[in-house]
Coordinates of C-alpha atoms in Angstrom, one line a residue:
M20 CA 0.0 0.0 0.0
E21 CA 1.4 3.4 -1.0
S22 CA 2.0 5.8 1.8
K23 CA 0.5 9.2 1.9
R24 CA 2.3 12.4 2.9
Y25 CA 0.8 15.4 4.7
Y26 CA 2.3 18.9 4.7
Y27 CA 2.2 21.7 7.3
I28 CA 3.7 25.1 7.8
I29 CA 4.5 25.9 11.4
T30 CA 5.4 29.3 12.8
V31 CA 7.9 29.2 15.6
Q32 CA 9.5 31.7 18.0
Y33 CA 12.7 31.2 19.9
L34 CA 15.2 32.9 22.0
G35 CA 18.5 31.8 20.5
F36 CA 20.9 32.8 23.2
R37 CA 21.6 29.2 24.5
F38 CA 21.4 27.5 21.1
S39 CA 24.1 26.9 18.4
G40 CA 21.8 28.1 15.7
W41 CA 19.0 26.5 13.8
Q42 CA 20.7 23.6 11.9
K43 CA 21.1 20.3 13.6
Q44 CA 24.8 19.6 14.4
P45 CA 26.5 16.7 16.2
G46 CA 27.0 17.4 19.9
Q47 CA 25.3 20.8 19.7
K48 CA 22.1 22.1 21.1
T49 CA 20.2 23.6 18.2
I50 CA 16.6 24.7 17.4
E51 CA 16.1 22.1 14.8
S52 CA 17.4 19.2 17.0
M53 CA 15.1 20.4 19.9
L54 CA 12.0 20.5 17.6
Q55 CA 12.9 17.0 16.2
K56 CA 13.4 15.6 19.7
T57 CA 10.0 17.0 20.8
L58 CA 8.2 15.7 17.8
K59 CA 9.6 12.2 18.3
Y60 CA 8.2 12.3 21.8
I61 CA 4.7 13.5 21.0
L62 CA 4.4 11.5 17.7
P63 CA 6.3 8.3 18.7
Q64 CA 4.9 6.1 15.9
V65 CA 5.0 8.7 13.1
T66 CA 7.6 9.1 10.4
F67 CA 8.3 12.8 9.9
K68 CA 10.7 15.4 8.5
I69 CA 11.1 19.1 9.1
L70 CA 12.6 21.8 6.8
G71 CA 13.3 25.3 7.9
A72 CA 12.7 28.4 5.7
G73 CA 16.3 29.4 6.6
R74 CA 19.1 28.9 9.0
T75 CA 19.8 31.3 11.8
D76 CA 23.3 31.5 13.4
A77 CA 24.2 30.8 17.0
K78 CA 22.5 33.1 19.5
V79 CA 20.2 34.6 16.8
S80 CA 16.5 34.7 17.9
A81 CA 13.2 34.7 16.0
V82 CA 9.7 36.0 16.5
D83 CA 8.4 34.9 13.1
A84 CA 10.4 31.9 11.9
K85 CA 8.7 29.1 9.9
F86 CA 9.4 25.5 9.1
E87 CA 7.6 22.8 7.1
L88 CA 6.6 19.6 8.7
F89 CA 6.2 16.5 6.5
L90 CA 4.2 13.6 8.0
T91 CA 3.9 10.1 6.5
D92 CA 0.5 8.4 6.9
Y93 CA -0.6 10.8 9.6
D94 CA -2.9 13.8 9.4
I95 CA -3.2 16.3 12.2
I96 CA -7.0 16.3 12.9
D97 CA -7.0 18.7 15.8
I98 CA -4.4 21.5 15.2
P99 CA -5.1 23.5 18.4
E100 CA -4.6 20.3 20.4
F101 CA -1.4 19.4 18.5
L102 CA 0.0 22.9 19.1
E103 CA -0.8 22.7 22.8
L104 CA 0.9 19.3 23.2
F105 CA 3.9 20.6 21.2
N106 CA 4.3 23.7 23.4
T107 CA 3.8 21.7 26.6
N108 CA 6.9 19.6 25.7
L109 CA 9.1 22.3 24.2
P110 CA 11.5 24.2 26.4
P111 CA 10.4 27.7 27.6
D112 CA 12.6 29.5 25.1
I113 CA 10.9 27.9 22.1
R114 CA 7.2 28.3 21.2
V115 CA 5.1 27.2 18.2
R116 CA 2.4 29.8 17.3
N117 CA 0.3 28.3 14.5
C118 CA 0.1 25.4 12.1
T119 CA -1.4 25.5 8.6
A120 CA -1.9 22.6 6.2
T121 CA -0.3 23.0 2.7
N122 CA 0.5 20.6 -0.2
S123 CA 3.4 19.1 -2.2
K124 CA 3.5 22.2 -4.5
F125 CA 4.6 24.5 -1.7
N126 CA 8.4 25.0 -1.3
I127 CA 9.2 26.7 2.0
I128 CA 12.6 27.9 0.7
Q129 CA 11.7 28.9 -2.9
N130 CA 8.3 30.5 -1.9
A131 CA 9.8 32.8 0.7
K132 CA 9.1 36.4 -0.4
N133 CA 10.5 38.6 2.2
K134 CA 12.6 38.2 5.4
E135 CA 13.0 41.1 7.8
Y136 CA 15.7 41.0 10.4
C137 CA 16.2 43.5 13.2
Y138 CA 19.6 44.0 14.9
Y139 CA 19.3 45.8 18.3
F140 CA 22.3 47.6 19.7
A141 CA 23.4 50.3 22.1
Y142 CA 26.7 52.0 22.7
G143 CA 28.7 53.7 25.4
K144 CA 28.8 52.2 28.9
K145 CA 28.2 48.5 29.5
S146 CA 24.5 47.4 29.6
H147 CA 22.7 45.4 32.3
P148 CA 23.7 41.7 31.9
F149 CA 20.0 40.8 31.4
S150 CA 20.1 42.7 28.1
A151 CA 22.7 40.4 26.6
P152 CA 20.4 38.0 24.8
F153 CA 18.6 40.9 23.1
I154 CA 20.9 43.9 22.6
T155 CA 24.5 44.1 21.6
T156 CA 26.4 46.9 23.4
I157 CA 29.3 48.6 21.7
L158 CA 31.5 50.1 24.4
T159 CA 33.0 52.8 22.1
D160 CA 31.2 55.9 21.0
L161 CA 29.3 55.6 17.7
N162 CA 28.3 58.3 15.1
I163 CA 24.7 57.2 14.6
L164 CA 24.1 59.7 11.8
A165 CA 27.0 58.4 9.8
M166 CA 25.7 54.8 10.3
Q167 CA 22.2 55.8 9.2
E168 CA 23.6 57.4 6.0
A169 CA 25.8 54.4 5.3
A170 CA 22.9 51.9 5.8
K171 CA 21.2 53.4 2.8
L172 CA 24.0 52.3 0.5
F173 CA 23.0 48.7 1.0
V174 CA 19.6 49.1 -0.5
G175 CA 19.3 47.7 -4.1
E176 CA 21.0 44.8 -5.9
H177 CA 24.7 44.4 -5.0
C178 CA 27.5 41.9 -4.9
F179 CA 27.9 40.8 -1.2
R180 CA 31.0 38.6 -1.7
A181 CA 32.7 40.9 0.9
Y182 CA 30.0 40.1 3.4
T183 CA 30.4 36.3 3.8
V184 CA 33.2 34.2 5.2
K185 CA 32.8 31.1 3.0
H186 CA 33.7 31.7 -0.6
K187 CA 33.1 29.3 -3.5
E188 CA 33.8 30.1 -7.1
S189 CA 30.4 28.7 -8.1
S190 CA 28.4 30.8 -5.5
N191 CA 26.2 33.6 -6.5
Y192 CA 26.8 36.6 -4.2
I193 CA 24.3 38.9 -5.9
R194 CA 21.5 39.8 -3.5
E195 CA 18.8 42.5 -3.4
I196 CA 18.2 44.4 -0.2
K197 CA 14.7 46.0 -0.3
A198 CA 15.1 48.1 2.8
C199 CA 17.9 49.0 5.2
S200 CA 17.8 51.6 7.9
I201 CA 18.8 52.4 11.5
V202 CA 16.2 53.9 13.7
D203 CA 15.6 54.4 17.4
N204 CA 14.4 51.2 19.2
T205 CA 10.9 51.8 20.4
E206 CA 9.6 48.2 19.9
L207 CA 11.8 46.0 22.1
T208 CA 11.7 47.3 25.6
A209 CA 12.5 46.2 29.2
N210 CA 13.2 48.1 32.4
F211 CA 16.8 46.7 32.4
F212 CA 17.5 47.9 28.8
P213 CA 19.7 50.9 28.2
K214 CA 17.8 54.2 28.1
Q215 CA 18.8 54.7 24.5
S216 CA 19.1 51.8 22.0
Y217 CA 18.8 51.5 18.2
V218 CA 17.8 48.9 15.6
L219 CA 19.1 48.1 12.2
K220 CA 16.1 46.9 10.1
I221 CA 17.0 45.1 6.9
K222 CA 14.7 43.3 4.5
G223 CA 15.3 41.0 1.5
K224 CA 14.2 37.7 -0.1
G225 CA 17.3 35.8 1.1
F226 CA 20.7 36.4 2.7
I227 CA 24.1 34.7 2.6
R228 CA 25.5 33.2 5.8
Y229 CA 26.8 36.0 8.1
Q230 CA 25.7 38.6 5.6
I231 CA 23.5 40.7 8.0
R232 CA 26.0 40.4 10.9
M233 CA 28.8 41.5 8.6
I234 CA 26.7 44.4 7.3
M235 CA 26.1 45.4 11.0
G236 CA 29.8 45.0 11.7
A237 CA 30.7 47.3 8.8
L238 CA 28.2 49.9 10.0
I239 CA 29.7 49.8 13.5
Q240 CA 33.1 50.5 11.9
V241 CA 31.5 53.4 10.1
G242 CA 30.2 54.7 13.4
Q243 CA 33.7 54.3 14.9
G244 CA 35.3 56.2 12.0
I245 CA 37.2 53.1 10.8
L246 CA 35.3 52.8 7.5
T247 CA 34.0 55.5 5.2
P248 CA 30.8 55.6 3.2
E249 CA 33.0 55.5 0.1
E250 CA 34.6 52.2 1.3
I251 CA 31.1 50.7 1.9
A252 CA 30.0 51.6 -1.6
A253 CA 33.2 50.1 -3.1
S254 CA 32.7 46.9 -1.1
L255 CA 29.4 46.3 -2.9
K256 CA 30.9 46.1 -6.4
E257 CA 31.8 42.9 -8.2
G258 CA 35.6 42.4 -8.1
Y259 CA 36.1 44.0 -4.7
P260 CA 39.2 42.1 -3.4
N261 CA 38.7 42.3 0.4
V262 CA 36.4 40.9 3.0
M263 CA 34.8 42.8 5.8
T264 CA 36.6 42.1 9.0
N265 CA 34.0 42.8 11.7
I266 CA 31.3 40.2 12.3
A267 CA 28.7 41.6 14.8
S268 CA 27.6 39.3 17.6
G269 CA 24.7 36.9 17.0
S270 CA 22.8 38.1 20.1
G271 CA 21.0 41.2 19.1
L272 CA 19.9 39.8 15.7
I273 CA 16.2 38.7 15.5
L274 CA 14.3 37.3 12.5
N275 CA 11.3 39.7 12.8
N276 CA 9.1 38.7 9.9
L277 CA 8.9 36.1 7.1
N278 CA 6.1 35.9 4.5
F279 CA 5.5 33.8 1.4
E280 CA 4.4 34.4 -2.2

């Protein structure tokens, strides 16, 4: 008898501070491995597979991540009950929000339309330790106006070979950034956060590994006077020979929104 496969899109939120990123890795605690472990427990007789819409780095968090769940010969009849059981057995820093049935024509990677990431940061004196999972603090002074102007240079289609650490001759480094700006942080707040903090908001269909953290690292160097806007503009052209040297910390980066075509 031929088996039947069922398909679901699940929205998941997580605080990434104690995890080694999304992707399952031997000997490491990751978001994917924790989801798989929990699914094996709550669906002990079911063959399943999960596929994320993307891979976040170590310590990166998400408020709107999504993954596809493939189930063999098992249909989720009561979705609210399934979500409640799933959440009851997940650790407190991971939560599934909703579950929607889809079909074999849907491709969670190819159908991703926009991803918006937010990078929260402050500068000056050291922040309260409780802020560490959410906000990166740069201990030097920063010229925020210079950083805001430089952020605009990333908007559009550019070559981001200088903004990734793993280079392959066959790789395509052309990516389109649909929006990139630095604004005051008014969205993510807590009484132990610094009085003044900022957020880099960046939106695109897809990103190379470390791309956003290296963009943030370059903008920090602009704020410190180490890089100029002219050097940022040059770094986005094909044939640029160097690689950006500053990779911003994973904590502070949050996948804020993901939607599909």
